[in-house]
mmCIF file of C-alpha atoms in Angstrom:
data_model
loop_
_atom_site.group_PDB
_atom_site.id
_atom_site.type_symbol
_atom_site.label_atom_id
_atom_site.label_comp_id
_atom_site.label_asym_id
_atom_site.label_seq_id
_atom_site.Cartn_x
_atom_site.Cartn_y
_atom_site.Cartn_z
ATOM 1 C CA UNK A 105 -11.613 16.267 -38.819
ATOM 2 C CA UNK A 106 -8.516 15.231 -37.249
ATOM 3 C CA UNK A 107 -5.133 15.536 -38.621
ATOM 4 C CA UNK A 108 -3.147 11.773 -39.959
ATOM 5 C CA UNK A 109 -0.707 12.609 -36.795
ATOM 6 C CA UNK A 110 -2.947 13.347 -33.724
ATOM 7 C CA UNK A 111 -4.709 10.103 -34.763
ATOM 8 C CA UNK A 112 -2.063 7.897 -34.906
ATOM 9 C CA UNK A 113 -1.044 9.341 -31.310
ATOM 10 C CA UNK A 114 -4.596 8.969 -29.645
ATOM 11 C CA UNK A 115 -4.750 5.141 -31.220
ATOM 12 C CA UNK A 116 -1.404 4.835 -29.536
ATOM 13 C CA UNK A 117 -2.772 6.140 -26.658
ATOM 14 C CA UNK A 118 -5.677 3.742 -26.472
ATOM 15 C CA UNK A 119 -3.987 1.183 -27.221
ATOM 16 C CA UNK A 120 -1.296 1.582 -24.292
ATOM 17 C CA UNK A 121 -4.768 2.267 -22.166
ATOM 18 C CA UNK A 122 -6.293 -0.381 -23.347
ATOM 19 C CA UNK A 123 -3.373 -2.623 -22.418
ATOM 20 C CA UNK A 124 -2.889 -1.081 -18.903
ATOM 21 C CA UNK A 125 -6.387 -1.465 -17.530
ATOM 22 C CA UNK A 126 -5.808 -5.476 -16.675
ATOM 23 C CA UNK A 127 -2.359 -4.641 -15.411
ATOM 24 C CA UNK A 128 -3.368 -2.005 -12.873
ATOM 25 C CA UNK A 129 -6.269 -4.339 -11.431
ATOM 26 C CA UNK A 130 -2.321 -6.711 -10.363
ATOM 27 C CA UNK A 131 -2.229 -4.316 -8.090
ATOM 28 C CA UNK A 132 1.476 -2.638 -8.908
ATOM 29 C CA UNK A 133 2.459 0.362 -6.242
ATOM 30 C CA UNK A 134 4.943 2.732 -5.010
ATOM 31 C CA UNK A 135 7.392 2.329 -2.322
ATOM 32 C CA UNK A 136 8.650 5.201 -0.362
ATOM 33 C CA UNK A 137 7.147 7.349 -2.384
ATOM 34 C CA UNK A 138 9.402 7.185 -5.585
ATOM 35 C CA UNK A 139 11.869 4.507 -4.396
ATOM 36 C CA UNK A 140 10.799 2.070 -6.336
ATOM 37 C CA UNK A 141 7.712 0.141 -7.086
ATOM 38 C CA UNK A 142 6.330 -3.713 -6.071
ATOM 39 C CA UNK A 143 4.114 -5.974 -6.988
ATOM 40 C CA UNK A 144 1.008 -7.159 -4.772
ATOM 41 C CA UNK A 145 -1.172 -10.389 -4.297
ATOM 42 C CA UNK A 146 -2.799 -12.232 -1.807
ATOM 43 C CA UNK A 147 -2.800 -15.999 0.297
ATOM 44 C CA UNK A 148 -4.772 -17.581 2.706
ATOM 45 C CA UNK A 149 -6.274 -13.882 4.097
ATOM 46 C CA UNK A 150 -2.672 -12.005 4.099
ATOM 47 C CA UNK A 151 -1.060 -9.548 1.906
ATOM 48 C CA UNK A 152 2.072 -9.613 0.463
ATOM 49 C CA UNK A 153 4.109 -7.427 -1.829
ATOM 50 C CA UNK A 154 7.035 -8.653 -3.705
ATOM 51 C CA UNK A 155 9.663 -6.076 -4.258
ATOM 52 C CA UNK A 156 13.715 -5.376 -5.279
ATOM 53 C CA UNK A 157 15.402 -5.997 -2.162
ATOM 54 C CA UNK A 158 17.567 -2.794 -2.663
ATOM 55 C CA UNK A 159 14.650 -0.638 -3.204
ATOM 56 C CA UNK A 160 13.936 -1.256 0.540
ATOM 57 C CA UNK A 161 17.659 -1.366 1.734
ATOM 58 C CA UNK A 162 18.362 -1.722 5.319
ATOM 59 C CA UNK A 163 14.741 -0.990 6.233
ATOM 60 C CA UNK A 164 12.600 -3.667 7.256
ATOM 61 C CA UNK A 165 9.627 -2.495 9.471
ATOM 62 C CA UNK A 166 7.377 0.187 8.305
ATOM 63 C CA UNK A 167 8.318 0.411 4.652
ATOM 64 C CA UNK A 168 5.354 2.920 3.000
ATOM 65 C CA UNK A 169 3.069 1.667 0.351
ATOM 66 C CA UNK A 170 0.689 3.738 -1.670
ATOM 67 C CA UNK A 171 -1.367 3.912 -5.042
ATOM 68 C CA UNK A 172 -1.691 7.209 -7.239
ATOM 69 C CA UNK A 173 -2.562 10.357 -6.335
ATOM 70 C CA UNK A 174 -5.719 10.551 -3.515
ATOM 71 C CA UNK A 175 -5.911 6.486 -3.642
ATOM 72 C CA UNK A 176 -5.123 4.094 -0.874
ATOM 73 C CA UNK A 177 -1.931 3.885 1.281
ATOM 74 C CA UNK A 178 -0.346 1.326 3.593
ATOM 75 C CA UNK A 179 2.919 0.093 5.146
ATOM 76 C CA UNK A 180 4.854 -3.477 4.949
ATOM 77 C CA UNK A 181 7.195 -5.335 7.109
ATOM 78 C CA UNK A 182 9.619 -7.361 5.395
ATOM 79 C CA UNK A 183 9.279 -11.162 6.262
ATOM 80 C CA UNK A 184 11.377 -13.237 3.956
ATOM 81 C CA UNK A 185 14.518 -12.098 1.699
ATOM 82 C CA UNK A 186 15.108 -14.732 -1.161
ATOM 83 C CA UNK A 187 18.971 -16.286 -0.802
ATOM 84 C CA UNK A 188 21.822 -15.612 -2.712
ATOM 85 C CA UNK A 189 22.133 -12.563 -5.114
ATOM 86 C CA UNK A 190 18.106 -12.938 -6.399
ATOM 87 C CA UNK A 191 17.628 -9.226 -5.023
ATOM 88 C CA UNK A 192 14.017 -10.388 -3.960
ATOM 89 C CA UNK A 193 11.926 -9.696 -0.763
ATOM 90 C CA UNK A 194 8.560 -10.676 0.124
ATOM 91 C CA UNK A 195 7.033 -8.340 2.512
ATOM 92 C CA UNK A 196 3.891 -8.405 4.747
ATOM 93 C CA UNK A 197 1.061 -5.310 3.794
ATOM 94 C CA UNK A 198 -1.187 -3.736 6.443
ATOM 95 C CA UNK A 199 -3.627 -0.715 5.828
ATOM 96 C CA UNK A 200 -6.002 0.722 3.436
ATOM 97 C CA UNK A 201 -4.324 -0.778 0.174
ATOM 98 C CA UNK A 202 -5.038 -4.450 1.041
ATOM 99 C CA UNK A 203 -8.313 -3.673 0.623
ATOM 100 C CA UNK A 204 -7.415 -4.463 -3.397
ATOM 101 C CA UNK A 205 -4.402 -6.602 -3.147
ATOM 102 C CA UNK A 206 -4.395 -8.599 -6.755
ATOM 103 C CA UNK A 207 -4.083 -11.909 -8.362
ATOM 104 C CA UNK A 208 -4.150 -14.484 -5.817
ATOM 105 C CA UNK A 209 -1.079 -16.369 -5.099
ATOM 106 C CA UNK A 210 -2.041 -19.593 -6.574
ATOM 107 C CA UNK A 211 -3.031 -17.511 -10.081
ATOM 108 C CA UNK A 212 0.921 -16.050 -10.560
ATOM 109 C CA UNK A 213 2.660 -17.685 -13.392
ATOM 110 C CA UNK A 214 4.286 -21.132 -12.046
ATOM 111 C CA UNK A 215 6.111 -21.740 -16.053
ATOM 112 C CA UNK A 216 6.207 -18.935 -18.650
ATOM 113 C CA UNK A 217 8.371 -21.308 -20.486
ATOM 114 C CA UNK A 218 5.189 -21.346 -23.800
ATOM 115 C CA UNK A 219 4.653 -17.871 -23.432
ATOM 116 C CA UNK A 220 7.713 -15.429 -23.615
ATOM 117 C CA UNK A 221 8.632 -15.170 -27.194
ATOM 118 C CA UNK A 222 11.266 -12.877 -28.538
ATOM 119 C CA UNK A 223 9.945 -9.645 -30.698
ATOM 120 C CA UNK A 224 6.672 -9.841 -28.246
ATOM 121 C CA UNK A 225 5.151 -6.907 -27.478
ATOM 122 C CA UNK A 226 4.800 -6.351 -23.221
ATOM 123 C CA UNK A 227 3.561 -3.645 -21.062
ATOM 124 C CA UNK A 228 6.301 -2.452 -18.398
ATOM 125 C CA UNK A 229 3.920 -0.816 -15.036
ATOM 126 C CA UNK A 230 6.081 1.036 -12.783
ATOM 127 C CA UNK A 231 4.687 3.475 -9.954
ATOM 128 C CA UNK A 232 5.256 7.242 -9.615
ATOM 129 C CA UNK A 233 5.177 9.425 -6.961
ATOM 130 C CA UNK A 234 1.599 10.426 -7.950
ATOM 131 C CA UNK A 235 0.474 8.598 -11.224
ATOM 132 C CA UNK A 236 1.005 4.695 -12.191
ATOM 133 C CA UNK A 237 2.786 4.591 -15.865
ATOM 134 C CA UNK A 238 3.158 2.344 -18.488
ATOM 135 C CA UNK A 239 5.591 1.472 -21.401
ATOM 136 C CA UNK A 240 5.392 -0.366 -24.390
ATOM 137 C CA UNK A 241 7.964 -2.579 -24.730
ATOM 138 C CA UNK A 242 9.420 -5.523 -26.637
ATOM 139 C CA UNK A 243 11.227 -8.989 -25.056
ATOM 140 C CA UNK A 244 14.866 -8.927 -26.523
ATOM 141 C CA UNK A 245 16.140 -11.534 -25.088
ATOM 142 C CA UNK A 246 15.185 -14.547 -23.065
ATOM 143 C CA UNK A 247 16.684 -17.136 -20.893
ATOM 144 C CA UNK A 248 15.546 -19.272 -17.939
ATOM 145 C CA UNK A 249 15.961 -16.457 -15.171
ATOM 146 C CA UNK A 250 15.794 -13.410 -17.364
ATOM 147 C CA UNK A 251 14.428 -11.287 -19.633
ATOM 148 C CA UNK A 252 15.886 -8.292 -21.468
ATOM 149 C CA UNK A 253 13.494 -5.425 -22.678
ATOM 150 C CA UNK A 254 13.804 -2.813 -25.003
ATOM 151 C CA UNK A 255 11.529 0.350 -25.696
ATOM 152 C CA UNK A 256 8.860 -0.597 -28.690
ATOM 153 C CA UNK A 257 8.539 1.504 -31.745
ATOM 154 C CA UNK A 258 7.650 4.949 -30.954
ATOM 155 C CA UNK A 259 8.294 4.766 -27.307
ATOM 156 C CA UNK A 260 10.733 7.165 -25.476
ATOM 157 C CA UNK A 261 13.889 5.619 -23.981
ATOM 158 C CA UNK A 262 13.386 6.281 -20.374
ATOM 159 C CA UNK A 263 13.552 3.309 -18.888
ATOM 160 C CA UNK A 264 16.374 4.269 -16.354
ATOM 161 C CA UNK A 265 15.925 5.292 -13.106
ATOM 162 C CA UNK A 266 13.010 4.743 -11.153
ATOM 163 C CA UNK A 267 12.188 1.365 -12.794
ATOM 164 C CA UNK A 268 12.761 -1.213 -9.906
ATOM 165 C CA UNK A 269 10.015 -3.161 -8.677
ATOM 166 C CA UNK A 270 8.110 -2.532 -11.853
ATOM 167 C CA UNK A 271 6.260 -5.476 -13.192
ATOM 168 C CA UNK A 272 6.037 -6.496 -16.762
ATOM 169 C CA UNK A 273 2.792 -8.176 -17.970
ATOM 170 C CA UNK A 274 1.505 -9.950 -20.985
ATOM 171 C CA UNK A 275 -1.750 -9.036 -21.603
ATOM 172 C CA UNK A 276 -3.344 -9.479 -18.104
ATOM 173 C CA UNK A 277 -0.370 -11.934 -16.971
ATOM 174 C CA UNK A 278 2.452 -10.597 -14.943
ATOM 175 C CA UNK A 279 5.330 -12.076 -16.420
ATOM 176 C CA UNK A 280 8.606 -10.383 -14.946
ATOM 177 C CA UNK A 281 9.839 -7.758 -12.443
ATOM 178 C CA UNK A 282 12.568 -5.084 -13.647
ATOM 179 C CA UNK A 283 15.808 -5.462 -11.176
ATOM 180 C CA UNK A 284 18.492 -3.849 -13.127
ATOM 181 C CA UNK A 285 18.180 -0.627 -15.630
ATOM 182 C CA UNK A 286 21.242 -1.359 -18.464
ATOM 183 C CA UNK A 287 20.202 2.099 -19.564
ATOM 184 C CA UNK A 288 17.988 4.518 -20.730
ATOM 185 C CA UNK A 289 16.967 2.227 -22.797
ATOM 186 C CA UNK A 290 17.529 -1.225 -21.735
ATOM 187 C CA UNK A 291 16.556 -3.106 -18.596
ATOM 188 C CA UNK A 292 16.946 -6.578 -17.421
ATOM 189 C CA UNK A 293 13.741 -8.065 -15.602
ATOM 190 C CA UNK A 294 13.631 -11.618 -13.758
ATOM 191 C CA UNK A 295 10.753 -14.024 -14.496
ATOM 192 C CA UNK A 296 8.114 -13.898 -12.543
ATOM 193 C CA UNK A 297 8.127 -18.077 -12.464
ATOM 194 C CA UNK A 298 11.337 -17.540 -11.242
ATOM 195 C CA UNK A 299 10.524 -15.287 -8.559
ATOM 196 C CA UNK A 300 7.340 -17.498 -7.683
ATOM 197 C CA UNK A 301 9.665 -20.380 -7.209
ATOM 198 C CA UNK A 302 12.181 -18.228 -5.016
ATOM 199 C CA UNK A 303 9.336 -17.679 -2.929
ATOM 200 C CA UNK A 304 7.832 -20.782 -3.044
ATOM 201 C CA UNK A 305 8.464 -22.844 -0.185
ATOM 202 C CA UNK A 306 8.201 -20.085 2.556
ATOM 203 C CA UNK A 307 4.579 -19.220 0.869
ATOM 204 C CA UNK A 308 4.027 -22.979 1.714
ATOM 205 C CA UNK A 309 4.452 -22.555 5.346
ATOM 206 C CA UNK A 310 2.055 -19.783 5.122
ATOM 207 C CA UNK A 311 -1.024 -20.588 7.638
ATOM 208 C CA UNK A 312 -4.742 -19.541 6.778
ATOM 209 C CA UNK A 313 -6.343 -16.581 8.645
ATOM 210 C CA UNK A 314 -8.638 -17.830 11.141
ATOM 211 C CA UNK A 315 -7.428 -17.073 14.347
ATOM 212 C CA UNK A 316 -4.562 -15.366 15.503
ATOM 213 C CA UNK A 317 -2.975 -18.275 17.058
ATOM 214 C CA UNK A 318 0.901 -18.395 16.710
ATOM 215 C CA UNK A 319 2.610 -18.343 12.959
ATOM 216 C CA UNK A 320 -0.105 -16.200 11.540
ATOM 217 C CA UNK A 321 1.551 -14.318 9.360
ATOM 218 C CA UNK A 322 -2.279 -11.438 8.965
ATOM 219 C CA UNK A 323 -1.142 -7.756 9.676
ATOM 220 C CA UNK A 324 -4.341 -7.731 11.157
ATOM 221 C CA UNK A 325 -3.055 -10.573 14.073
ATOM 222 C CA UNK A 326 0.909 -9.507 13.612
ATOM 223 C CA UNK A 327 0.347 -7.636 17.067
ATOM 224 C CA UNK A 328 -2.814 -7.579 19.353
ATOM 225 C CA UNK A 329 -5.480 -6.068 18.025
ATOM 226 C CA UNK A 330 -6.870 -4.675 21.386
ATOM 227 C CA UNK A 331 -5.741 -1.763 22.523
ATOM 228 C CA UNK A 332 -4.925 -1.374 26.213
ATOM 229 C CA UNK A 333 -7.980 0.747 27.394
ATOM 230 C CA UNK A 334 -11.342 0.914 26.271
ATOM 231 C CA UNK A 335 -13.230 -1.432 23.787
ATOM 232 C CA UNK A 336 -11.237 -3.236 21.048
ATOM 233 C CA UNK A 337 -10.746 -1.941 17.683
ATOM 234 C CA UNK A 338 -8.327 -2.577 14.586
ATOM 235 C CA UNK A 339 -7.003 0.506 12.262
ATOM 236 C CA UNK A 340 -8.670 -0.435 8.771
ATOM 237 C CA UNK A 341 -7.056 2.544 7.119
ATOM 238 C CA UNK A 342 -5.064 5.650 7.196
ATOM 239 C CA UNK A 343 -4.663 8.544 5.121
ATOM 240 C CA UNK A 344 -1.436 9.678 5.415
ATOM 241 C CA UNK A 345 2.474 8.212 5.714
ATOM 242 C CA UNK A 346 3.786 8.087 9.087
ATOM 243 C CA UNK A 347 6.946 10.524 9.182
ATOM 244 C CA UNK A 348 10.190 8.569 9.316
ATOM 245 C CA UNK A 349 10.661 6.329 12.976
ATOM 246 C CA UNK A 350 7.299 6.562 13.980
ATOM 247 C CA UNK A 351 4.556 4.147 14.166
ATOM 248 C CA UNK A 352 1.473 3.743 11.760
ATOM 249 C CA UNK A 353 -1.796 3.874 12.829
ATOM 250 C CA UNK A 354 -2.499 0.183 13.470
ATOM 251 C CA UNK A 355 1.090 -0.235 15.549
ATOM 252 C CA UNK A 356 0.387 2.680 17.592
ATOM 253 C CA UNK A 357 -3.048 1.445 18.681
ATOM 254 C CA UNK A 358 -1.336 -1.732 19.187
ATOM 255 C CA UNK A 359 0.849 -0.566 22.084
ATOM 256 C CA UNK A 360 3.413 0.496 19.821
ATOM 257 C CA UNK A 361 5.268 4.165 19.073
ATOM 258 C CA UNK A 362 3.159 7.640 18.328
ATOM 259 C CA UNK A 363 1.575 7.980 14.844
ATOM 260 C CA UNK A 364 3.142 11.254 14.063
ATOM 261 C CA UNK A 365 2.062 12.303 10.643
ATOM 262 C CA UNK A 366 2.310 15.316 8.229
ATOM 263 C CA UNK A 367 -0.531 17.503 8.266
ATOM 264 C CA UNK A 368 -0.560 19.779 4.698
ATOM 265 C CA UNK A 369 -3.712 22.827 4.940
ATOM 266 C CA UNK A 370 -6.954 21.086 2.860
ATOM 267 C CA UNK A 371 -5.817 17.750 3.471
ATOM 268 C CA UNK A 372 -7.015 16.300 6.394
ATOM 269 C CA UNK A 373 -5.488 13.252 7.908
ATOM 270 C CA UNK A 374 -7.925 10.505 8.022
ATOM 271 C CA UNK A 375 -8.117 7.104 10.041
ATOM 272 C CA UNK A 376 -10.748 4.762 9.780
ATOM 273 C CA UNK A 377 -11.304 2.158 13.082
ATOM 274 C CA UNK A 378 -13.154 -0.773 12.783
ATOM 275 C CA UNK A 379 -14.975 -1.872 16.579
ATOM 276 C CA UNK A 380 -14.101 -5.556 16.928
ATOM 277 C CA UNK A 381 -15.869 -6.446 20.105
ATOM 278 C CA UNK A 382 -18.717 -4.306 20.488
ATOM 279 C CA UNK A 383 -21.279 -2.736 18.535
ATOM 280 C CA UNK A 384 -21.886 0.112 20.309
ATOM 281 C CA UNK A 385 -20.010 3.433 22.014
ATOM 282 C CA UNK A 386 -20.608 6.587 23.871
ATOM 283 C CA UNK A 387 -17.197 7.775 23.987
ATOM 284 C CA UNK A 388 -14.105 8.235 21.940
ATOM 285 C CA UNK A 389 -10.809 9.464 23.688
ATOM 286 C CA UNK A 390 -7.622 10.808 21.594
ATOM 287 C CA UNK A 391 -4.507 12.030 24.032
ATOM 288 C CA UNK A 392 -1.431 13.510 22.706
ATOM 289 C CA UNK A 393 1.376 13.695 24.608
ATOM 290 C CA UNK A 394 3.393 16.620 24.814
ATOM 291 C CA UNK A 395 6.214 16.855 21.988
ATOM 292 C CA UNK A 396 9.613 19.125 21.122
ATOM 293 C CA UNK A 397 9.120 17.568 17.297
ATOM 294 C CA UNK A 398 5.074 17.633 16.703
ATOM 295 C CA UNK A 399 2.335 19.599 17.350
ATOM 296 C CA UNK A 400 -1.101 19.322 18.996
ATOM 297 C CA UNK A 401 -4.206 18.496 16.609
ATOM 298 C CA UNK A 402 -7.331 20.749 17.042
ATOM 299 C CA UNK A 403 -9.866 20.408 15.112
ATOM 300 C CA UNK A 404 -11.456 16.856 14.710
ATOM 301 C CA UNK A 405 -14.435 15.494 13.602
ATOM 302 C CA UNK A 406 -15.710 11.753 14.682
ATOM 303 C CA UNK A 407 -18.000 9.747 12.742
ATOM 304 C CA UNK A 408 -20.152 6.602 13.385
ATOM 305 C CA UNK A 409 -21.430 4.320 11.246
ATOM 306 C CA UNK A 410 -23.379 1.145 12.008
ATOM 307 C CA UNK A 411 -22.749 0.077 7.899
ATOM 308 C CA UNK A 412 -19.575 -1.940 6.582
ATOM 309 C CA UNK A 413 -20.856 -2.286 3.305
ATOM 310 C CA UNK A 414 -20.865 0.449 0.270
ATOM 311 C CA UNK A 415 -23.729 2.056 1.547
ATOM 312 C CA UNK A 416 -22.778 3.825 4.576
ATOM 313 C CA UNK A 417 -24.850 5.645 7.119
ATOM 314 C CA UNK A 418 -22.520 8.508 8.992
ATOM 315 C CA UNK A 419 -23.428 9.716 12.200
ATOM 316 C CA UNK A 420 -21.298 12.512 13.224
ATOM 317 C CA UNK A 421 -19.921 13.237 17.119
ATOM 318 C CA UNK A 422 -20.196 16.799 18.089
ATOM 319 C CA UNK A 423 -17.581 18.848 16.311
ATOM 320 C CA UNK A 424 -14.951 19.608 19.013
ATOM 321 C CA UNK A 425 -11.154 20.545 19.171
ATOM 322 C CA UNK A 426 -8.675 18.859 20.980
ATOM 323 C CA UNK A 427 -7.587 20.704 23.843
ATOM 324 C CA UNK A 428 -4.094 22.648 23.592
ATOM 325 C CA UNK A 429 -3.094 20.193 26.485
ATOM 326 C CA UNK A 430 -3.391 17.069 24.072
ATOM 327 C CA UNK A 431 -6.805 15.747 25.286
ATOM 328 C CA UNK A 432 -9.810 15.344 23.307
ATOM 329 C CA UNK A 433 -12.641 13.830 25.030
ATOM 330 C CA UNK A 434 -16.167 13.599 23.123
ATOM 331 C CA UNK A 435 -19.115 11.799 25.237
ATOM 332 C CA UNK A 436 -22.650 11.073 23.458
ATOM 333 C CA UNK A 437 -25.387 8.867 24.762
ATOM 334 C CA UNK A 438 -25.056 5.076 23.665
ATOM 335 C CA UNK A 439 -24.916 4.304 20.357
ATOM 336 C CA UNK A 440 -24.627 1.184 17.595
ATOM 337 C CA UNK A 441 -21.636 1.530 15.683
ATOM 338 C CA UNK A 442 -19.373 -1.094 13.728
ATOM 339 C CA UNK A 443 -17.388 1.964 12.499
ATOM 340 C CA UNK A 444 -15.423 5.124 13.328
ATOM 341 C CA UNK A 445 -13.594 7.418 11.489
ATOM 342 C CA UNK A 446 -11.553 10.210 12.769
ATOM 343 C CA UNK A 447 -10.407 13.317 10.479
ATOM 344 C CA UNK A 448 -7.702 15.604 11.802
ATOM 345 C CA UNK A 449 -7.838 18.922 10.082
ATOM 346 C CA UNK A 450 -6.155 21.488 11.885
ATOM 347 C CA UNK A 451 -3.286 21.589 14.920
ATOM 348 C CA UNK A 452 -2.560 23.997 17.609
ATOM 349 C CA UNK A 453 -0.512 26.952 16.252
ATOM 350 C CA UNK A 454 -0.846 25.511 12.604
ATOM 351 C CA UNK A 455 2.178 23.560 13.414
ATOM 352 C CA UNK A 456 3.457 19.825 11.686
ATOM 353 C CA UNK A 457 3.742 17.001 11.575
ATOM 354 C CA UNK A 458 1.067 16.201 14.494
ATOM 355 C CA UNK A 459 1.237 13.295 17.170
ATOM 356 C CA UNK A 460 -0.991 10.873 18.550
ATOM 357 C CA UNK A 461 -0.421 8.819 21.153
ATOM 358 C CA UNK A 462 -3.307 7.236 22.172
ATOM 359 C CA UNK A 463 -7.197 6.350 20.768
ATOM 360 C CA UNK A 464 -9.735 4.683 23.483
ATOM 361 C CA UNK A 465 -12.940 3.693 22.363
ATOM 362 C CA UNK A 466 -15.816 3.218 25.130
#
């Protein structure tokens, strides 16, 4: 039989679980890995994270996005700043974590004016570096931009540091994003019908995703999504953070900078390309060019698949290392594929981060 006290802490504990599990399908990550966290949704085929606009600073292009531990990762490019002293930006996501990007942006909160009471109970969601985490905690105080929170009964007063960007929800409703940490135990948060407002009129001017005619605001048309040689493909995912100054997957195939990435022993990095104007291949080219500051990959495995869906049907390419010169070149006979994915596991001289330059798809 359990003791009084263990009970009381696993109700807590399902309770706080309980409580999370609407608020972490609204989609709340991490920026720069412990910077800060932001909030995601999603319009007319794009999307868009709102975040602190200190927790992103001076940086603008190529700000990293990411999930817990072993989930999905992406970057964003900031494309609006709210005026004044609001402290909000609105940025544009590309990558593997749009593949979940939240609440719409005609669900988020438009007047929370009936619903914020003082003495309720809310759920604060911030993002760590490798776990999302979530505090009880109660609305203070309340006026028509702002809300004050303070740690409910039992909870620990941690609440500074690390807290901006994280979004405070009612039940399955976000209702606020935390800006300013008072102290350990006290932060201020601004409404989220506040910061839908802020944001309103530039998400007006927003355009749908069908083509990628001009003012399409879709990572997937924000550069061409051919590359220069070979058959056209877009990046669909990526495994692991560009390191600072270079390019990410998608931007590199795009015509843009190397993807020059960490590579850690048991963690392979992983890109998944998605064939755009064929459905078929016979050869896949990687080149890296020669570098002072990264090394060569070697071992790498390509695999097909002629599936999009949840059932997937892998056909591998013959296993084959790069060669030390920066040149892999794997040729099969013709085959249907709508999909390939590329695994880096190894690099000449064990050596990181590795580079590449170039992916051409024939």
């Amino acid at each position: 039989m359990l003791k009084r006290r263990n009970t009381k802490k696993i109700t807590a504990f399902l309770l706080i679980w309980l409580a999370l599990a609407p608020a972490a399908a609204a989609r709340v990550v991490g920026i720069e890995d412990g910077a800060g966290s932001g909030f995601l949704f999603s319009h007319r085929g794009n999307c868009f994270l709102i975040l602190p606009g200190h927790v992103h600073g001076n940086y603008r292009r190529g700000i990293r996005v990411g999930t817990q531990a072993g989930g999905a990762i992406g970057s964003a490019d900031i494309v609006y700043q709210a005026p004044g002293e609001a402290d909000i930006s609105l940025a544009l996501v590309k990558g593997g974590v749009t593949r979940d990007c939240g609440p719409v942006w005609a669900d988020l909160p438009r007047s929370l004016s009936g619903a914020l009471e003082i003495g309720r109970i809310a759920i604060i969601e911030r993002a760590r570096q490798r776990s999302a985490e979530g505090r009880r905690v109660v609305l203070h105080s309340i006026d028509f931009r702002q809300v004050r929170l303070v740690p409910a009964e039992r909870e620990k007063p941690d609440l500074f540091g690390g807290t901006s960007g994280a979004t405070v929800f009612l039940d399955s409703t976000p209702i606020a994003m935390v800006l300013e940490a008072e102290a350990a135990d006290a932060v201020w948060a601004t409404r989220m019908d506040e910061i839908v407002n802020l944001l309103a009129r530039f998400m007006g001017e927003v355009p749908p995703v069908q083509s990628c005619g001009e003012g399409v605001l879709s990572a997937a048309c924000a550069e061409s999504r051919a590359p220069v040689e070979g058959d056209p493909f877009e990046v669909l995912a990526w495994s692991v953070h560009p390191v600072e100054g270079a390019s990410d997957p998608s931007a590199m195939v795009a015509g843009g900078a190397p993807y020059v990435a960490p590579l850690v022993p048991g963690e392979p990095i992983v890109l998944e390309l998605a064939l755009t104007g064929t459905d078929r291949l016979s050869r896949v080219r990687i080149v890296s060019e020669p570098s002072d500051d990264a090394s060569v990959p070697k071992d790498i495995e390509v695999m097909t698949d002629i599936s999009e869906g949840a059932v997937r049907r892998p056909n591998p390419m013959p296993r084959r290392d790069m060669s030390p010169d920066g040149v892999y070149d794997n040729r099969v006979g013709e085959r249907f594929a709508k999909t390939v994915t590329i695994r880096i596991s190894s690099s000449w001289g064990g050596g990181s981060p590795v580079r590449i330059d170039r992916i051409v798809i024939e």
